[in-house]
XYZ file of C-alpha atoms in Angstrom:
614
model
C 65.622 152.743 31.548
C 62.517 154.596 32.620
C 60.637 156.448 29.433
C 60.214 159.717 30.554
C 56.680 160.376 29.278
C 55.610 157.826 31.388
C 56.783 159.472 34.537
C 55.684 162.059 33.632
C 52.596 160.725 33.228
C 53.017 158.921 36.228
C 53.643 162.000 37.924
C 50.158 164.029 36.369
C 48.708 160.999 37.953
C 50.172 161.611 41.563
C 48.796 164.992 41.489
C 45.587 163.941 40.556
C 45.712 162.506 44.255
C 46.977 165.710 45.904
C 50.267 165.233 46.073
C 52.251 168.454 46.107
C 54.809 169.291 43.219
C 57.805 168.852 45.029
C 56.653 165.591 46.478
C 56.282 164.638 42.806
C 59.792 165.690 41.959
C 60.955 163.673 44.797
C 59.240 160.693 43.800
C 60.425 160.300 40.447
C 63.961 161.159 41.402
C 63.857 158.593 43.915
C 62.659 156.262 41.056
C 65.204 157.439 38.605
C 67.756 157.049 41.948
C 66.846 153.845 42.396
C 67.159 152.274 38.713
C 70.831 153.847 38.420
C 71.815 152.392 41.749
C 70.397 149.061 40.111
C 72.207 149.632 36.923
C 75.911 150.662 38.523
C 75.562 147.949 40.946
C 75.053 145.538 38.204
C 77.702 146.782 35.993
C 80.557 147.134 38.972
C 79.226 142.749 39.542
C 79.977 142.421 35.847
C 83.515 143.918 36.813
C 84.005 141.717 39.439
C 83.627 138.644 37.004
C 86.264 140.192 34.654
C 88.558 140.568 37.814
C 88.139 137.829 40.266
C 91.494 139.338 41.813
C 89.432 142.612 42.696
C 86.928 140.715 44.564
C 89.350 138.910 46.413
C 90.873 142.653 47.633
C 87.615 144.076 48.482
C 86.425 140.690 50.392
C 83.579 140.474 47.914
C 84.491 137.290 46.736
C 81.605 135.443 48.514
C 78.190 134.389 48.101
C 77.278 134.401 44.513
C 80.777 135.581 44.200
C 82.428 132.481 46.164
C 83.543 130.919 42.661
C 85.748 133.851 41.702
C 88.626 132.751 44.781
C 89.847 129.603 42.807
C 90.659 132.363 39.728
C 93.131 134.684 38.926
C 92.482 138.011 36.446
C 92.772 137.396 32.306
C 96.140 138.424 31.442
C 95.600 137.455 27.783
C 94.850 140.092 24.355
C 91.859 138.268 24.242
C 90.920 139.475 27.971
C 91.872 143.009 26.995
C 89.804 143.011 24.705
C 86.792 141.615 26.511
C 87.574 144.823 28.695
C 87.416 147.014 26.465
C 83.479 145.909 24.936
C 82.791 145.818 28.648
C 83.955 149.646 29.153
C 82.110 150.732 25.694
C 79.081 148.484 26.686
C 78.805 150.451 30.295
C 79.271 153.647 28.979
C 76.514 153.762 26.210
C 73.950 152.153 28.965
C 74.587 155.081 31.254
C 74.263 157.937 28.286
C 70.799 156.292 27.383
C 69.905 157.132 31.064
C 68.126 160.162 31.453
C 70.878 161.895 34.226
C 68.711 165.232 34.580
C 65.995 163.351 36.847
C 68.217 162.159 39.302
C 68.670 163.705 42.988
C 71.773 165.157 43.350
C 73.804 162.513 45.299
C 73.048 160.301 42.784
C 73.994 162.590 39.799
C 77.638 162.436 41.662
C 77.783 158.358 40.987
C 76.204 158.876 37.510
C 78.593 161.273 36.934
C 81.505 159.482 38.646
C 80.855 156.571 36.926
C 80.413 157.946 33.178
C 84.217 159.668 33.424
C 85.890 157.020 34.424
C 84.281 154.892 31.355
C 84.694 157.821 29.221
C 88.285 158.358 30.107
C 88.374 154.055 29.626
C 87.149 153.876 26.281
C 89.050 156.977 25.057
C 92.453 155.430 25.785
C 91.358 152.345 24.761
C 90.122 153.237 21.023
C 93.432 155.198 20.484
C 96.278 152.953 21.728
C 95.987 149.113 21.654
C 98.968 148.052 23.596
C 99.675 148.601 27.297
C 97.556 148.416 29.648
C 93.607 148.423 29.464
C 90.884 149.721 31.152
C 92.517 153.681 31.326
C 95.473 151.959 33.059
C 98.013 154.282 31.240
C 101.104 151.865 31.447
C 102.695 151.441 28.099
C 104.249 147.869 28.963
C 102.175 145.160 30.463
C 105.893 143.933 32.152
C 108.304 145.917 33.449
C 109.820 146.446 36.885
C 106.272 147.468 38.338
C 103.620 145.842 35.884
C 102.914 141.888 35.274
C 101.377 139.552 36.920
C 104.788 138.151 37.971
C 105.048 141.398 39.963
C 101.314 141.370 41.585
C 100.242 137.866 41.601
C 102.591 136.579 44.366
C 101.904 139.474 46.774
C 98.169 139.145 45.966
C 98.288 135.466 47.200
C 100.082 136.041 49.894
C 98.133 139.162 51.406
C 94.723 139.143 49.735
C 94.248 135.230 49.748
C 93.205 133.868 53.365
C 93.420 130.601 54.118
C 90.906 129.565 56.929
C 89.990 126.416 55.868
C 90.553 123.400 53.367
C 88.472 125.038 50.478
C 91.103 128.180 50.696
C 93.659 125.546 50.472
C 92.426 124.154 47.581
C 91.495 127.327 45.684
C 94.941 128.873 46.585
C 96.429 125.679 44.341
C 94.371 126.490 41.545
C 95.213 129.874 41.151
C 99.108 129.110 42.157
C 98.448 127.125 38.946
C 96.488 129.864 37.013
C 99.475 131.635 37.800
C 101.375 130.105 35.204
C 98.841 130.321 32.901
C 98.742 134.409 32.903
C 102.302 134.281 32.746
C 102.305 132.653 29.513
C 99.278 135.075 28.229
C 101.434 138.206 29.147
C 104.475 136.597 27.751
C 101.821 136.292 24.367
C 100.854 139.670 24.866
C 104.228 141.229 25.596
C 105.445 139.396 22.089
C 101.978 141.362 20.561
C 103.191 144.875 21.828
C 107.228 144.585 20.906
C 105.426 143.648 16.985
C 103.744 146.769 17.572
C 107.156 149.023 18.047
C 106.572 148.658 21.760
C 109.340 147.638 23.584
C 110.243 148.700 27.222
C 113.832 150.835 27.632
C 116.553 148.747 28.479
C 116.706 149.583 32.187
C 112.996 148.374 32.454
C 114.346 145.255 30.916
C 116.969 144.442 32.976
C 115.111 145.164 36.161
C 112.289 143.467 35.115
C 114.346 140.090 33.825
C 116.371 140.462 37.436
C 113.082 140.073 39.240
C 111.786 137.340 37.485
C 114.767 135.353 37.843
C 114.814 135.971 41.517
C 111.065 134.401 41.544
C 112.233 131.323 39.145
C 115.550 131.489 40.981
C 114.192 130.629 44.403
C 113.659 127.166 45.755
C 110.322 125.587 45.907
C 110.743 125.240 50.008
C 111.650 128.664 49.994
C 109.721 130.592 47.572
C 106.826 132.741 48.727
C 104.512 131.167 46.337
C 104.721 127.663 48.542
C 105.471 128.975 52.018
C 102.564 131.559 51.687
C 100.150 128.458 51.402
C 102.137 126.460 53.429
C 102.778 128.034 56.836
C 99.261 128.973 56.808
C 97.416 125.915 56.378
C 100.217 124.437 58.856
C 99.641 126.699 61.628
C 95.449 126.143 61.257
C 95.933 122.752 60.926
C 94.528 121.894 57.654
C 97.251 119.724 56.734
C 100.290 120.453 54.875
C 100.120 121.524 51.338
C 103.057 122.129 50.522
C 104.230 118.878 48.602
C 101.508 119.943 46.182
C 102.669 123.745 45.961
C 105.792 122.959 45.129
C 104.934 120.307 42.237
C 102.692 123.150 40.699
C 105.635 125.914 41.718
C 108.590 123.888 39.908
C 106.455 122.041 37.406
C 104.305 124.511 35.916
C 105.304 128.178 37.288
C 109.084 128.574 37.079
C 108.967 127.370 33.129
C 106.788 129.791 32.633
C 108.968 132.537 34.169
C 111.374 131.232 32.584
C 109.660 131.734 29.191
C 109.075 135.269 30.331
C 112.693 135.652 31.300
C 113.464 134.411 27.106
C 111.021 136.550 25.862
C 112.277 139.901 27.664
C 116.145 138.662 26.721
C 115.022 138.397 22.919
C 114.741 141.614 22.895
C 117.507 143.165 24.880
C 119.732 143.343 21.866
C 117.188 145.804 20.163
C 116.086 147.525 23.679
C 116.842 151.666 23.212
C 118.326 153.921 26.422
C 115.283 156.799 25.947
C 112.926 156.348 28.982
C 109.766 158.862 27.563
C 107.262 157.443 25.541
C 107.166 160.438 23.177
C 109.058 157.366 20.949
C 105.807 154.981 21.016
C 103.175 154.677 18.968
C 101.642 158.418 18.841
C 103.974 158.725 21.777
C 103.280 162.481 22.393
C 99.132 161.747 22.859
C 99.877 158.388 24.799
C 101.706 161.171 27.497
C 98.812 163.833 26.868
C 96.219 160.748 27.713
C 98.110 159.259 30.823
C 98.731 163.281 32.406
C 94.263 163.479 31.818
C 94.293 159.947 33.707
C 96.771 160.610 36.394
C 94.927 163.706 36.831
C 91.560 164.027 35.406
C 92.271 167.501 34.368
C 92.859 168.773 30.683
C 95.990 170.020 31.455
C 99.083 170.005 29.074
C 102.468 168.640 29.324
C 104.017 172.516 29.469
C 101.937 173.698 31.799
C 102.821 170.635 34.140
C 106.543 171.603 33.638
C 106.186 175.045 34.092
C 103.866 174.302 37.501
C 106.557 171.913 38.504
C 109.219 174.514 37.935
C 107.340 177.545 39.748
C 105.940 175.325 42.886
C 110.048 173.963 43.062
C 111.200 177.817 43.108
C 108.668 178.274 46.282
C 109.170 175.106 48.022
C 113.202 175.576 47.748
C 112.832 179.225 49.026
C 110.780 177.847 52.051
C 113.147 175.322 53.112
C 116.045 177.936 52.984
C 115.624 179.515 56.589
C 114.768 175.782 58.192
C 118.497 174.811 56.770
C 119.811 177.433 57.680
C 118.655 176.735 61.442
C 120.823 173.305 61.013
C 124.063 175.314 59.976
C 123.438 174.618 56.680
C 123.941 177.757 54.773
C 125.998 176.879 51.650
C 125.289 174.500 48.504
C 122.122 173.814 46.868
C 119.033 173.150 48.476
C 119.576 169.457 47.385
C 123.173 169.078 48.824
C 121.963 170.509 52.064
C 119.612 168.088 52.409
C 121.625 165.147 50.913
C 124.199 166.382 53.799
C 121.409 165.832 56.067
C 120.632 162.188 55.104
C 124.057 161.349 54.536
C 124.132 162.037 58.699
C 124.945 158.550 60.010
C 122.852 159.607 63.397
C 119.634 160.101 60.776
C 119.873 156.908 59.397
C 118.973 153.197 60.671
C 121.948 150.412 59.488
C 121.120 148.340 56.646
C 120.638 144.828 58.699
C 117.896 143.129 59.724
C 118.530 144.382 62.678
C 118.306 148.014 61.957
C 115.347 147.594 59.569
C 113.443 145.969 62.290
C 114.206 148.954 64.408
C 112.962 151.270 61.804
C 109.744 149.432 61.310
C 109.212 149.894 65.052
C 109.710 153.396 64.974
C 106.898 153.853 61.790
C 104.439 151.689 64.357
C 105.005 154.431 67.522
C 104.272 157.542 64.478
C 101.129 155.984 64.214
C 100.533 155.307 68.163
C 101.235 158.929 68.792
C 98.640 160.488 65.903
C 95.882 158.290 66.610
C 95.300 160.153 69.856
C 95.081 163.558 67.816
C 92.783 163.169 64.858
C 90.167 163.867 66.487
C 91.336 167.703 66.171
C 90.684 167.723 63.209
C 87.915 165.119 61.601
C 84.116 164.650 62.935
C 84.993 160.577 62.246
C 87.796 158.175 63.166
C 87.649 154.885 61.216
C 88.950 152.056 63.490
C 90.313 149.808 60.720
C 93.702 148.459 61.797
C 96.631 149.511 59.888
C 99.830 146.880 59.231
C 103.221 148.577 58.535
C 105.193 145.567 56.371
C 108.665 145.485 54.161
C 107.973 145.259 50.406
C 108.782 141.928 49.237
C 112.148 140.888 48.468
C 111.834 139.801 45.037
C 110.516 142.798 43.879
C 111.806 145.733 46.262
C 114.853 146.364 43.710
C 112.139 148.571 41.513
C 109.432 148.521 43.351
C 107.946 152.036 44.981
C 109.839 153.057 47.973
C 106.440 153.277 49.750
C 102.634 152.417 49.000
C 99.342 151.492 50.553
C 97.087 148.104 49.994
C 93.141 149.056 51.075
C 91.736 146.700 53.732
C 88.982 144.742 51.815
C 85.318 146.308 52.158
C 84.459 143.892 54.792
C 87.188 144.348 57.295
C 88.546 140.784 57.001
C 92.389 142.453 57.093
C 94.031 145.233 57.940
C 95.113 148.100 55.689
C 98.873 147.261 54.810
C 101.325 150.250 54.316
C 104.436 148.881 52.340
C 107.944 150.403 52.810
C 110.817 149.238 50.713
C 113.807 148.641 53.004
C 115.912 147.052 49.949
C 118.370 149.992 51.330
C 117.717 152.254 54.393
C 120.140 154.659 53.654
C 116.792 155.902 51.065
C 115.483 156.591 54.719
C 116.753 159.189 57.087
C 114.780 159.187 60.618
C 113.393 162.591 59.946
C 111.794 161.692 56.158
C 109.892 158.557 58.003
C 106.907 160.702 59.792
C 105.893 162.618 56.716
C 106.144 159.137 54.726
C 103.800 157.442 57.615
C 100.948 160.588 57.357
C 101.304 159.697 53.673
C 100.812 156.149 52.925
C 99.344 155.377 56.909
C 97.485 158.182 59.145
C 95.907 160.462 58.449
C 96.707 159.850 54.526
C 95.627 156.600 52.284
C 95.118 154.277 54.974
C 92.730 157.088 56.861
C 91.154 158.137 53.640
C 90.043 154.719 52.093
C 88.488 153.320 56.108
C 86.569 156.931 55.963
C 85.138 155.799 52.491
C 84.559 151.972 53.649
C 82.721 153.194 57.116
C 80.443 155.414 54.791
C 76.839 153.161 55.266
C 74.921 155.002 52.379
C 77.476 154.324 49.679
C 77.715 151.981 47.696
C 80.505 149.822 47.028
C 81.721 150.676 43.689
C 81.809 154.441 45.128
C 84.007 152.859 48.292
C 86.183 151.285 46.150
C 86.584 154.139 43.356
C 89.883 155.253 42.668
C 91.495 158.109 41.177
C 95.274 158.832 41.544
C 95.162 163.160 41.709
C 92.328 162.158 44.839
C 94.179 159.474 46.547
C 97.462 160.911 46.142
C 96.214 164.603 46.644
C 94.640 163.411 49.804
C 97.704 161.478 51.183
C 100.224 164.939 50.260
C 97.417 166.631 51.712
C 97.775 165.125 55.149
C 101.407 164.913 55.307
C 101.009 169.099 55.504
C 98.109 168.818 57.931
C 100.119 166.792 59.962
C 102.355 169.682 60.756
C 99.541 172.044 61.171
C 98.559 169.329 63.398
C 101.188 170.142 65.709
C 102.779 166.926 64.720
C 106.281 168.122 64.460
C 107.005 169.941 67.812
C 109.339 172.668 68.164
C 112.400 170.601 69.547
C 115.536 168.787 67.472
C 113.474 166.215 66.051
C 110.319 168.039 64.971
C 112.600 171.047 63.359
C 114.229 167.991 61.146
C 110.740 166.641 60.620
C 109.524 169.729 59.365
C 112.522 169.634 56.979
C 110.765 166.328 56.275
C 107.360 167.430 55.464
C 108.669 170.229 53.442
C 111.293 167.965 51.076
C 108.225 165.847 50.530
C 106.293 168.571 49.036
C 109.511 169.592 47.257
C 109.840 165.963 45.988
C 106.446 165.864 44.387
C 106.888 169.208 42.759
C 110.070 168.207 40.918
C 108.225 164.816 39.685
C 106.251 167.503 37.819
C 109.165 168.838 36.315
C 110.518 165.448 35.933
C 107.861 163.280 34.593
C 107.155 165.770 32.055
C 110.592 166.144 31.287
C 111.218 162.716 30.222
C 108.246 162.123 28.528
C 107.766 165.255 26.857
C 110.526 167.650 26.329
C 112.523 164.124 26.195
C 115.007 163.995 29.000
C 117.061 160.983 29.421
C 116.646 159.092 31.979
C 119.909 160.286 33.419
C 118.955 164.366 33.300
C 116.127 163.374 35.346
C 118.178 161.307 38.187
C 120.106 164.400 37.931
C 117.373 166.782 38.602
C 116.136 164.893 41.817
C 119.364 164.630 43.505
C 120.878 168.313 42.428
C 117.147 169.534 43.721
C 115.267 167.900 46.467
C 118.492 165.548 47.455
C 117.011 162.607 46.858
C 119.712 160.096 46.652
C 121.120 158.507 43.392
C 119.547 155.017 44.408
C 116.147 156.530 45.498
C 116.084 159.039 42.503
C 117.351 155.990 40.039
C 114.413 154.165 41.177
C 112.142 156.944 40.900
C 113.015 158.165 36.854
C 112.529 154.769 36.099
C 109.133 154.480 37.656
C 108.365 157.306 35.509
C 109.328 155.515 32.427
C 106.898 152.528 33.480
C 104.277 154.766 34.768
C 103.750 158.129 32.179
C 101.767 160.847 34.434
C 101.076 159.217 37.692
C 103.782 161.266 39.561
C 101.797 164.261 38.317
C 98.819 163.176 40.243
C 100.596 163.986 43.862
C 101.431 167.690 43.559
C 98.078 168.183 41.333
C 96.362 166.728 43.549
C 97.597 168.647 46.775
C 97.407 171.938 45.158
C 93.774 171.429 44.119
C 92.571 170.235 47.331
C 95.045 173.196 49.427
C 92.965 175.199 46.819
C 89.673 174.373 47.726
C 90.105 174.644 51.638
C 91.288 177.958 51.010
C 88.679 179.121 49.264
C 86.195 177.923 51.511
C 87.999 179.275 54.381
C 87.747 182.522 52.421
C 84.071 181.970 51.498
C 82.726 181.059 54.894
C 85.488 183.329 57.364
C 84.832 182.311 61.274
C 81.991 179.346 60.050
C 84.465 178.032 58.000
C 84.868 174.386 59.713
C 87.724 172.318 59.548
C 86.298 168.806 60.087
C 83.507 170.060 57.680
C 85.221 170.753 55.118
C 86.821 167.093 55.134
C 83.921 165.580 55.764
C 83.356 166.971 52.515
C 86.169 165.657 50.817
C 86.198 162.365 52.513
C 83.104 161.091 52.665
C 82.176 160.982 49.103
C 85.417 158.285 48.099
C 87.461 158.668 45.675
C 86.213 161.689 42.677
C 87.813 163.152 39.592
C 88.627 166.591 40.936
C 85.776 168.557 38.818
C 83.125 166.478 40.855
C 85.130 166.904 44.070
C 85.635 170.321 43.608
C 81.377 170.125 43.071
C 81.147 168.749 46.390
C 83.070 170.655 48.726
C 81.365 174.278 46.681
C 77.566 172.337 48.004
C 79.226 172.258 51.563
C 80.340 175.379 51.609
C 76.766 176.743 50.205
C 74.905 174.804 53.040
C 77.346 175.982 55.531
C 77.002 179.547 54.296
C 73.175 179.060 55.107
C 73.965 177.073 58.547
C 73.760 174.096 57.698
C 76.387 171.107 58.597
């Protein structure tokens, strides 16, 4: 760090030579600028190292980085804790550094920067099971954590294979693979000694999955073909002899001491889904709410937010049923009558998912042509539409988004889980595809990547209440968009947008339900069917996200309402120079921010604006 006196001194100096003041000020805040930058750039490498995985996603694994692609992440206690020093060490550099002499785009990554490792280091020193890092999941495996869950995707859509050396490096992590099995299995054992033990519904999804990983033959599995079929059809020889030796010698016993680990405790396993009954339970939830939404808000107001914003959201739906015939029941039978429809809904066959895929691909043909309506900037990374992997789609998210890496090597990949499509009327699928695709995560993280003056650990920032603000965000500019025309369809697919935001209101009421006035799992199934007609399979899988996931469903509806917020507030501040692709220039082009800095941000635009500025 830079000892103030001597810039200062440094700065008497410049004068001396007839430099102006504010030339001075410049020059020592593009000094100060310039040893952060330096600083944040070497702690996000030092992340890298601690998650080769990462690199591999953000194509960074090259270069001085090229030895990270034969390794997989440490799954073990002994790599949590290595996080952890890392997280303490990174925040007490950056409060050494003198923050009030820096320019004020930089103060935004200084500032960025020092939450998240604040927010880190805060969970980390109070709970020591779960995940790490301000990852608020209570069990490191359950039906949406583990590396059995990630690891196979990961090589299979983040791992290219161009030539032999991806080959080769691809074996050595199919073989790591085993390895941080067995350290999660370790660490698992660690957390149930702590009083930490997942709900028995996590455990039986979770020991289903992994048996249908161990379960599958070594020609078959995706761990061998993924390898395989590549390096077949680029002609680097066939590998999969070799995948297969390391798939049924070295990775299914280690599922399959997973698999005993999760059954020895079944016996024990309790039916209550919050984690009010962990460990200081009730601050775990009041953490993983501040992470999900970088807000100190408190579990009652998030259910009594929930509660009003489901009131308003019901009430506006009412005349839009109404125009179907619908003018009896709940809100949440009407709609469940509407998805129960058999003309609304695609067959559950290959056939008919295929069809339904097709159908997500000509949404995003027919938005592309409008977003310039409503941004200064259209990305042109390519976006993917793919099924969610078999072995894991029976409690995995019904929908979610994998970034293109930072250098464009892949597309963006929008998942949608297709393990039933009954979970997906015809008129839900637009709003879903604004969401996860265009002009939601998919639009949001390319705007970030195309951004030439920041710098990478600011494109590849993440914070749930943005990313999932942003995507709920779009799904209603969509229709203000014009993207849901006035005839049969578009009326349904308003009906669409509108359960969406009804959806992500009740997870308010739901999430905070289970976890803090202690719901069971079953009131809150109950909840999502009686009030946003979810179905019993889609709502099933949803409560029991929850349970794995304390807060994040907050983050959506948070999120949305902060953002809806701000625009209206600046539309209110600024009157006829308020500017639409302005303002999300402003929210865009920044990445990913905890809402106070965001909210920072778009008040600058609106104050240059005000003064005609851009």
């Amino acid at each position: 760090m830079l000892d103030r006196r001597k810039m200062l001194a440094a700065g008497a100096g410049v004068a001396a030579l007839g430099f102006a003041p504010g030339a001075i000020a410049q020059t020592m805040a593009e000094m100060q600028d310039g040893q952060l930058i330096k600083i944040l750039n070497r702690q996000f490498d030092h992340e890298l190292q601690l998650h080769p995985e990462r690199a591999t996603v953000l194509g960074l694994d090259k270069g001085a980085n090229a030895k990270l692609r034969s390794k997989l992440d440490d799954y073990s206690l002994e790599g949590a804790e290595t996080e952890r020093n890392n997280s303490i060490e990174n925040m007490n550099a950056l409060k050494l550094f003198n923050r009030d002499l820096l320019s004020n785009t930089y103060a935004v990554s200084y500032d960025s920067a020092l939450f998240r490792l604040e927010l880190a280091q805060d969970a980390d020193e109070r709970f020591k099971y779960g995940g790490v890092g301000g990852h608020m999941a209570p069990y490191v495996l359950s039906q949406l954590n583990g590396a059995y869950y990630s690891v196979p995707d990961f090589l299979a859509n983040n791992h290219k294979i161009e030539n032999r050396e991806d080959v080769d490096t691809y074996l050595q992590r199919l073989k790591g693979f085993a390895v941080a099995l067995d350290q999660q299995t370790t660490y698992f054992n660690h957390d149930v000694g702590m009083g930490v033990t997942p709900p028995d519904f996590i455990l039986a999804e979770t020991i289903g999955n992994l048996k249908k990983l161990a379960g599958a033959s070594a020609s078959s599995s995706l761990l061998v073909r993924s390898v395989a079929d590549r390096a077949k059809a680029k002609g680097l020889g066939d590998p999969e002899g070799q995948a297969a030796q390391i798939f049924s010698g070295e990775v299914v016993p280690a599922l399959g001491r997973q698999i005993a680990a999760l059954q020895a405790v079944q016996p024990h396993a309790v039916h209550d889904a919050g984690c009010w009954r962990l460990p200081d339970g009730d601050n775990y939830y009041d953490e993983a709410l501040l992470s999900a939404t970088t807000l100190k808000v408190t579990s009652d107001e998030i259910h009594t937010i929930g509660l009003k914003q489901v009131g308003d959201l019901q009430q506006a739906l009412e005349p839009l049923l109404k125009a179907q015939g619908l003018t009896t029941g709940t809100v949440g039978e009407r709609i469940a009558h509407l998805s129960a429809d058999p003309k609304s809904v695609y067959p559950n066959t290959e056939a008919g998912r295929e069809q339904l895929i097709a159908y997500l691909n000509s949404i995003v043909a027919n938005i592309m042509p409008k977003l310039s309506r409503a941004f200064s900037t259209v990305p042109s990374a390519k976006l993917e539409i793919r099924r969610v992997p078999a072995y894991i789609e029976a409690g995995a998210p019904l929908g979610y988004y994998s970034a293109a890496p930072l250098d464009g090597s892949r597309p963006g990949i929008y998942f949608i889980n297709l393990q039933d499509t009954a979970n997906w009327p015809k008129w839900g699928l637009p709003t879903l595809t604004y969401h996860e695709g265009i002009p939601g995560h998919h639009f949001q993280r390319s705007y970030a990547h195309a951004e030439k003056d920041l710098p990478d650990f600011r494109k590849s920032a993440s914070y749930p209440v943005y990313n999932e603000g942003w995507a709920l965000y779009a799904e209603q500019l969509a229709g203000e968009m014009g993207l849901y025309p006035d005839d049969p369809d578009g009326r349904l697919g308003r009906i669409g947008m509108y359960q969406s935001l009804l959806f992500r209101a009740c997870r308010l009421v739901v999430d905070s339900g289970v976890h803090f006035k202690r719901w069971s799992r079953e009131q809150g199934i109950a909840y999502l069917v009686d009030n946003c007609g979810r179905t019993k399979g889609a709502a099933t899988n949803e409560v029991e996200r929850y349970a794995a996931w304390p807060g994040q469903a907050c983050s959506y509806k948070i999120g949305h309402s902060v953002i809806t917020a701000m625009r209206d507030k600046a539309q209110k501040d600024l009157g006829n120079g308020f500017d639409l692709k302005g303002f999300h220039d402003a929210v865009l082009k920044g990445g990913a921010l905890p809402l106070s800095l965001l909210e920072k941000q778009v008040d600058a635009w609106v104050k240059r604006r005000g003064l005609g500025g851009a």
